[in-house]
CSV table of C-alpha atoms in Angstrom, one decimal:
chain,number,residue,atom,x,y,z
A,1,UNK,CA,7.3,-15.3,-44.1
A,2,UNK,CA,6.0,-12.6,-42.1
A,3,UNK,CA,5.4,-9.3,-44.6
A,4,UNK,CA,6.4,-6.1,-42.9
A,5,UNK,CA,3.1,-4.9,-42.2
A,6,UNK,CA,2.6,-7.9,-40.2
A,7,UNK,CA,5.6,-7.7,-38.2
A,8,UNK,CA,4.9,-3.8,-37.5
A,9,UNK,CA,1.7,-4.6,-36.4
A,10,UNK,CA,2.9,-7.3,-33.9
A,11,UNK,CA,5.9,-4.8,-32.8
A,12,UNK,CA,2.9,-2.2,-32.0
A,13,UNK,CA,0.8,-4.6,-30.4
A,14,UNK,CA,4.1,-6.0,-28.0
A,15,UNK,CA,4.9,-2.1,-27.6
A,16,UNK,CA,0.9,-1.4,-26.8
A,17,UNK,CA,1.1,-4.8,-24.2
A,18,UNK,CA,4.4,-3.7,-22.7
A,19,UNK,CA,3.3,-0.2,-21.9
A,20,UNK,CA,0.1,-1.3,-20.2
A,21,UNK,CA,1.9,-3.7,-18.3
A,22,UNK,CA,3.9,-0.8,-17.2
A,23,UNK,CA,1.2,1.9,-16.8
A,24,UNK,CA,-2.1,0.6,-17.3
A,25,UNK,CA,-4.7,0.9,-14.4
A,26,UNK,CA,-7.5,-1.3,-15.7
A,27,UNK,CA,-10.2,-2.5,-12.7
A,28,UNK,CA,-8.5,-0.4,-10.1
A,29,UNK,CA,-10.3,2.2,-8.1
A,30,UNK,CA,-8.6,6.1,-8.4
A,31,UNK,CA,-10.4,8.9,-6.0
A,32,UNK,CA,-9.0,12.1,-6.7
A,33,UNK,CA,-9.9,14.9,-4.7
A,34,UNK,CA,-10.2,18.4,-5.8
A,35,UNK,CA,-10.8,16.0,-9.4
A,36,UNK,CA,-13.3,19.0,-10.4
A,37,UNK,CA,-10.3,21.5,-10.5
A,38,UNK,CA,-7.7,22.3,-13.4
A,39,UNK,CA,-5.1,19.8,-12.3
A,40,UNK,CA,-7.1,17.8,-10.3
A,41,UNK,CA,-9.7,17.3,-13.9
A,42,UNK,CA,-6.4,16.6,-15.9
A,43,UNK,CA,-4.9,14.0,-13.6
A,44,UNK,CA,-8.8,12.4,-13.7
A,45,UNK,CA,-8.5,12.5,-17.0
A,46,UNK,CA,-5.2,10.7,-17.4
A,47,UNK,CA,-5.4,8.3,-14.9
A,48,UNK,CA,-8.8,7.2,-16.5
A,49,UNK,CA,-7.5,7.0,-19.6
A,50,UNK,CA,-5.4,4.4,-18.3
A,51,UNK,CA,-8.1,2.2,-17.6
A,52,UNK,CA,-8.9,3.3,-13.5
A,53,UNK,CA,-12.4,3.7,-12.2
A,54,UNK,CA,-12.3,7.8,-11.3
A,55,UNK,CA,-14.4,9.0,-8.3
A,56,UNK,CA,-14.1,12.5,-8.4
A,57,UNK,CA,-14.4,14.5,-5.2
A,58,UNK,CA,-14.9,17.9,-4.8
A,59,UNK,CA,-16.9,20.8,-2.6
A,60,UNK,CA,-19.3,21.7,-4.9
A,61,UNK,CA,-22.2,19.3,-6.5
A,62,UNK,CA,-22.1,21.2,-9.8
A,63,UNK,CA,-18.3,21.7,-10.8
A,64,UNK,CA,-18.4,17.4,-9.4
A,65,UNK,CA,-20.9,16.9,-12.2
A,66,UNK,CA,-19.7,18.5,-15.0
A,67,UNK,CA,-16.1,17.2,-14.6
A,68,UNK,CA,-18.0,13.5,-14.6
A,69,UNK,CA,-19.8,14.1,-17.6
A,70,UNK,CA,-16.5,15.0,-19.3
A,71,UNK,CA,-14.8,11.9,-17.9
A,72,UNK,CA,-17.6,10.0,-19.2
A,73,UNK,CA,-17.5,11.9,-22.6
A,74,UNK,CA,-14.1,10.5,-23.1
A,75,UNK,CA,-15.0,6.8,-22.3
A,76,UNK,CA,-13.9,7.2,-18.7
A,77,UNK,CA,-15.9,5.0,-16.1
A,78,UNK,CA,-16.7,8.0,-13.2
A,79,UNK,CA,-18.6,8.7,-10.5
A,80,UNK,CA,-18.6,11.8,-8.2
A,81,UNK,CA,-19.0,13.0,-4.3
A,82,UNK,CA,-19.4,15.8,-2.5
A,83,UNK,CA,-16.5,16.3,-0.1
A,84,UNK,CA,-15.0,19.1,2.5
A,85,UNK,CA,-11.4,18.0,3.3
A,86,UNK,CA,-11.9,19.5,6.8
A,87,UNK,CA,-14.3,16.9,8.0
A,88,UNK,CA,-13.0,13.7,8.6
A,89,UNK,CA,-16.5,12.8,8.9
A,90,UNK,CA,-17.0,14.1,5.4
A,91,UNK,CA,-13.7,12.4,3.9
A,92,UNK,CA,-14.8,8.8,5.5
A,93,UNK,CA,-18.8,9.7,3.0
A,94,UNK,CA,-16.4,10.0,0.3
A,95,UNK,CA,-14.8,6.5,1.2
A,96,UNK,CA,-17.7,4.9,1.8
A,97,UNK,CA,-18.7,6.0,-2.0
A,98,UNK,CA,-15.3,4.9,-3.0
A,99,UNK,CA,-15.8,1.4,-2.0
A,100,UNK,CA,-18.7,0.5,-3.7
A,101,UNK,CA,-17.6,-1.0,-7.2
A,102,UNK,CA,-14.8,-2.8,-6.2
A,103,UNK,CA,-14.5,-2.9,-2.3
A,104,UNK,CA,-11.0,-0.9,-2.4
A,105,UNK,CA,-9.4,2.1,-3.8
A,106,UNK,CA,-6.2,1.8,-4.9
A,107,UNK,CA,-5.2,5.4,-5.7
A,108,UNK,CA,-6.2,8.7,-3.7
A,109,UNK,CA,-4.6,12.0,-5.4
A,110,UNK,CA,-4.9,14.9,-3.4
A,111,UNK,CA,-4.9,17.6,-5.0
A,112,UNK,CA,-7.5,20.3,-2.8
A,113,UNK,CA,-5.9,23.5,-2.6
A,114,UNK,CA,-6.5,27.5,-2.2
A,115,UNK,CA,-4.4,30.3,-2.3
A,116,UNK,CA,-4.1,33.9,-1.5
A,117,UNK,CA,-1.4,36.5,-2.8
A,118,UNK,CA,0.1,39.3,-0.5
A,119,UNK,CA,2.6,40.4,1.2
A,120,UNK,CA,3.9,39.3,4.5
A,121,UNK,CA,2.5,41.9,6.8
A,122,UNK,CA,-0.5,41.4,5.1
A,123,UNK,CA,-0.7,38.0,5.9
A,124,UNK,CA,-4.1,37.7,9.1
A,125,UNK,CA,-4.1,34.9,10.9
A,126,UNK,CA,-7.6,33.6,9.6
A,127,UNK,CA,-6.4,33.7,6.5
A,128,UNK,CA,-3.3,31.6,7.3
A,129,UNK,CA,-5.5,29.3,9.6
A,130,UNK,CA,-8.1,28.7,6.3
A,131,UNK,CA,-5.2,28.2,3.9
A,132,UNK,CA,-3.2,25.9,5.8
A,133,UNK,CA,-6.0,24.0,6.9
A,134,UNK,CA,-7.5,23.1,3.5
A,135,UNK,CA,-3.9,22.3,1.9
A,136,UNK,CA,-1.9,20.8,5.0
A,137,UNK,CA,-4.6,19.2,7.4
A,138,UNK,CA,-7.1,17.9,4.5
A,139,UNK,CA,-4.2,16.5,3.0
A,140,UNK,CA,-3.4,14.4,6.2
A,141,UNK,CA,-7.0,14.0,7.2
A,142,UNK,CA,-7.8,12.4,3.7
A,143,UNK,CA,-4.6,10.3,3.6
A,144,UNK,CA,-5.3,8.8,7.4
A,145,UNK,CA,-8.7,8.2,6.2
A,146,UNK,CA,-7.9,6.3,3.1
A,147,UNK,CA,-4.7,4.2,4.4
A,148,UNK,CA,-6.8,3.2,7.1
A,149,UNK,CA,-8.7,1.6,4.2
A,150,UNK,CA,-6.0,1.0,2.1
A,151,UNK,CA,-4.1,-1.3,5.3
A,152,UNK,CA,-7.3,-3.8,5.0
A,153,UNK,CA,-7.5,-3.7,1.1
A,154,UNK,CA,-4.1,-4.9,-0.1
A,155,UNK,CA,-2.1,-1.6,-0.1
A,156,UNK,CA,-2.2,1.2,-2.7
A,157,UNK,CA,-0.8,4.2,-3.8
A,158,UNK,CA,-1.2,8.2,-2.9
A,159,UNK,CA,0.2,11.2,-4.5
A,160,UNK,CA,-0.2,14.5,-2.9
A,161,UNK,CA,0.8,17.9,-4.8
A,162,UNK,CA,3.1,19.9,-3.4
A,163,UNK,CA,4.6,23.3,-5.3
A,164,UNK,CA,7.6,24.7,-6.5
A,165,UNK,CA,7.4,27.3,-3.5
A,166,UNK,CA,7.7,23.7,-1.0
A,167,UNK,CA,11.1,24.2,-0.7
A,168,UNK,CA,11.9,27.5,-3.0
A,169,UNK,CA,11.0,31.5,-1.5
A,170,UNK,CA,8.4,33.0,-3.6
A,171,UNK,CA,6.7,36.5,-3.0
A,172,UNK,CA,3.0,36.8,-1.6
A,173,UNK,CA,2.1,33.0,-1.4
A,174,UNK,CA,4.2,33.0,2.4
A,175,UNK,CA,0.9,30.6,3.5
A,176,UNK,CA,0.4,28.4,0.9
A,177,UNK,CA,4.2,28.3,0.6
A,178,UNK,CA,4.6,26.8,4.2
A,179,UNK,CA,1.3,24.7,3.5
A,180,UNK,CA,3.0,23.1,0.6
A,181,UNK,CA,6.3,22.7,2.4
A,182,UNK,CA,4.9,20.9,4.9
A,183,UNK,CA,2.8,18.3,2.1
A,184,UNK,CA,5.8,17.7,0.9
A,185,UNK,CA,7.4,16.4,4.8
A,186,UNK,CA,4.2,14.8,5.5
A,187,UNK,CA,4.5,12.7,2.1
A,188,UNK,CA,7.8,11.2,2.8
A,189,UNK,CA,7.0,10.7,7.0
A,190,UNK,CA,3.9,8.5,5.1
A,191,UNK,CA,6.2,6.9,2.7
A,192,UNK,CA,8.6,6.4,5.5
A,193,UNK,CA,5.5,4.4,7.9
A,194,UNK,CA,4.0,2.2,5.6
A,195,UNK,CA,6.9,1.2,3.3
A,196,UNK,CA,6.2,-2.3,4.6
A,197,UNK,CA,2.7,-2.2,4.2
A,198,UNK,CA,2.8,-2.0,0.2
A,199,UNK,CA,1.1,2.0,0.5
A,200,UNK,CA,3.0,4.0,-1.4
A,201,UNK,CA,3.8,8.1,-1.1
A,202,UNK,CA,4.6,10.0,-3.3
A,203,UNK,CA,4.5,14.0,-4.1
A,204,UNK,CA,4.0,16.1,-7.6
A,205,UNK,CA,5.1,20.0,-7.0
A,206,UNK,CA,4.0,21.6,-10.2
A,207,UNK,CA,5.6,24.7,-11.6
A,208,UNK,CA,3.3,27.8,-12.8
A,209,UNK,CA,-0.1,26.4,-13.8
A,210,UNK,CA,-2.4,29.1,-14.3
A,211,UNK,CA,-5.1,28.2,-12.6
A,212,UNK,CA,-8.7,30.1,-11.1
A,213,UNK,CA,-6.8,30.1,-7.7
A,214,UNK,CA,-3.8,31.7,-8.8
A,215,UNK,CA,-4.7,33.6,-11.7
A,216,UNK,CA,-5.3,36.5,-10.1
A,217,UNK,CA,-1.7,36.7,-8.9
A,218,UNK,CA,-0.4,36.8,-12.2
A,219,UNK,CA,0.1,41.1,-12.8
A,220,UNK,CA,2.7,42.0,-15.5
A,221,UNK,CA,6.0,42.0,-13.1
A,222,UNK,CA,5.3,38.8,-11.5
A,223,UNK,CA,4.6,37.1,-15.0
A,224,UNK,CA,7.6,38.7,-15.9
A,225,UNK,CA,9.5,37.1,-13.0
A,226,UNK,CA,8.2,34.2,-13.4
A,227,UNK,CA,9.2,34.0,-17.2
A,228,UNK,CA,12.5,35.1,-16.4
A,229,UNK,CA,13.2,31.9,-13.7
A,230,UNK,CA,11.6,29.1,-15.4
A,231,UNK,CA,14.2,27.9,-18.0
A,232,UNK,CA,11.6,27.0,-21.0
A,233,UNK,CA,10.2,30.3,-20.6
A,234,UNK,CA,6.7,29.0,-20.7
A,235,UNK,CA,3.5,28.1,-18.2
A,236,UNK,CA,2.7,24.4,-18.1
A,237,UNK,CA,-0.2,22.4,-19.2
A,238,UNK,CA,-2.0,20.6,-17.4
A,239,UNK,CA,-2.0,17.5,-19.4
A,240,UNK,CA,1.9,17.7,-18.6
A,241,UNK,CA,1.8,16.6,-15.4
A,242,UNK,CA,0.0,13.0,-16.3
A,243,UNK,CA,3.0,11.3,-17.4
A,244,UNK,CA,4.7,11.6,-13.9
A,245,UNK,CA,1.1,10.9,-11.8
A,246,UNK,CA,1.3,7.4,-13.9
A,247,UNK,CA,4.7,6.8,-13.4
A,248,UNK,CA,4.2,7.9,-9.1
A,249,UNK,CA,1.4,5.9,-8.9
A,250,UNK,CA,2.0,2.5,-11.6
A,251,UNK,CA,2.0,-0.6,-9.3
A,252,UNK,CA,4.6,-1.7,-12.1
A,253,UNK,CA,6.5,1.3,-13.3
A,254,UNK,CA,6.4,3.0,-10.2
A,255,UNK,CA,6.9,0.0,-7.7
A,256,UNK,CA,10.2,0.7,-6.1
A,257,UNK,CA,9.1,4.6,-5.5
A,258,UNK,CA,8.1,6.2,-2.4
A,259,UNK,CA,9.0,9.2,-0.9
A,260,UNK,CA,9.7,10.6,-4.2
A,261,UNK,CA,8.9,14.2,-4.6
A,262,UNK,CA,9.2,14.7,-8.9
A,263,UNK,CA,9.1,18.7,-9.6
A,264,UNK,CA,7.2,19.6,-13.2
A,265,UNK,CA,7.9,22.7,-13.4
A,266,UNK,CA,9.7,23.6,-16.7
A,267,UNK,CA,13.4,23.9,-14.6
A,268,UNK,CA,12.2,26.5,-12.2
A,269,UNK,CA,13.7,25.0,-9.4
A,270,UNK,CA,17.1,24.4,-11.4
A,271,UNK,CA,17.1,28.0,-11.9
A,272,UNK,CA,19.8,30.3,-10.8
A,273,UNK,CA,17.2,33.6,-10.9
């Protein structure tokens, strides 16, 4: 007869196998660009965690570094690579990188991004031009340059981050707003083309992550607004928005999703205000 330690042991070890049939990412390939950020480092984390090969990819050589060394502090196999987002020629060096342990990647998460606050007459055209260029075009530029890949590999899975704002009116953000809007339509056209191809889309839009890009927006009324529209009257972490990146991007869990666009953002966008 089995004593009950034994059989709680063997119900942890079924629940352990079950859940990393579901979710686990051992031996697959996961490049995350904008990795070196706040999100982008806690996504790197998670998805690590779960046993994927991270390549972090990010504009600057020293913030690539240091969020490697933390991967590989936590037991997280990682590499990193310079990339600008607006250079296909710089996206297809980041690929080429990519490739090297395994001859694939099976996840890209992009997750670049810049923002500026102001109001709408404020708003110049080079600014517009930078912002949507870096959110909207890097996030199509890297996703041609990685399903090309991903068409001769097998498949695989991308998730893109899109915002609150994507389909919600927020105040000073009236460029990264329509950038985000427009990540979140060309997710599900990608979904949409390569359904049949076994490449996956699918879209994260965070709530209010404070964050160096957006920090600055953050005076005492708009916090205050803020507060007031997001039901658990909180910011979120971001180690909060691992569980859905797993779930978007599980060849398992996550099989039957595309086109999916999961919002994480503490109700905001259930909100009346």
């Amino acid at each position: 007869m089995r004593s009950l330690k034994q059989s709680q042991r063997g119900g942890a070890m079924n629940t352990q196998n079950y859940l990393e049939s579901l979710f686990g990412m051992t031996g697959q390939v996961a490049v995350v660009i904008g990795g070196a950020g706040a999100l982008g480092g806690s996504l790197a984390t998670g998805i690590g965690k779960a046993g994927a090969k991270i390549v972090v990819a990010d504009v600057g050589e020293d913030a690539c570094k240091t969020r490697v060394a933390q991967l590989a502090g936590e037991g997280i196999d990682a590499a990193w690579v310079t990339v600008d987002v607006m250079s296909i020629e710089s996206l297809r060096k980041a690929l080429a990188v990519a490739l090297k342990p395994t001859g694939r990647v099976d996840m890209l998460i992009n997750c670049a991004g810049i923002n500026v606050g102001n109001s709408f007459l404020e708003v110049d055209s080079e600014q517009w031009d930078k912002i949507l260029a870096v959110n909207l075009k890097g996030t199509m530029l890297a996703c041609q340059v990685f399903i090309e890949s991903m068409l001769h590999t097998g498949g695989g899975a991308i998730l893109n981050i899109g915002s609150v704002t994507s389909d919600k009116p927020l105040s000073r953000v009236f460029a990264y707003a329509a950038s985000k809007a427009g990540v979140v339509n060309l997710t599900q056209n990608i979904a949409q083309e390569f359904a049949t191809k076994n490449i996956r889309a699918n879209a994260i839009c965070p709530g209010f992550f404070p964050a160096e890009q957006n920090r600055k927006l953050l005076d005492e009324e708009r916090v205050a607004n803020i507060m007031r529209g997001t039901p658990m009257r909180r910011y979120g972490n971001p180690d909060e928005l691992i569980g859905a990146a797993l779930l978007l991007l599980s060849k398992n869990a996550g099989s039957y999703m595309t086109g999916s666009i999961v919002y994480v953002d503490g109700g905001f966008t259930c909100s009346w205000f």
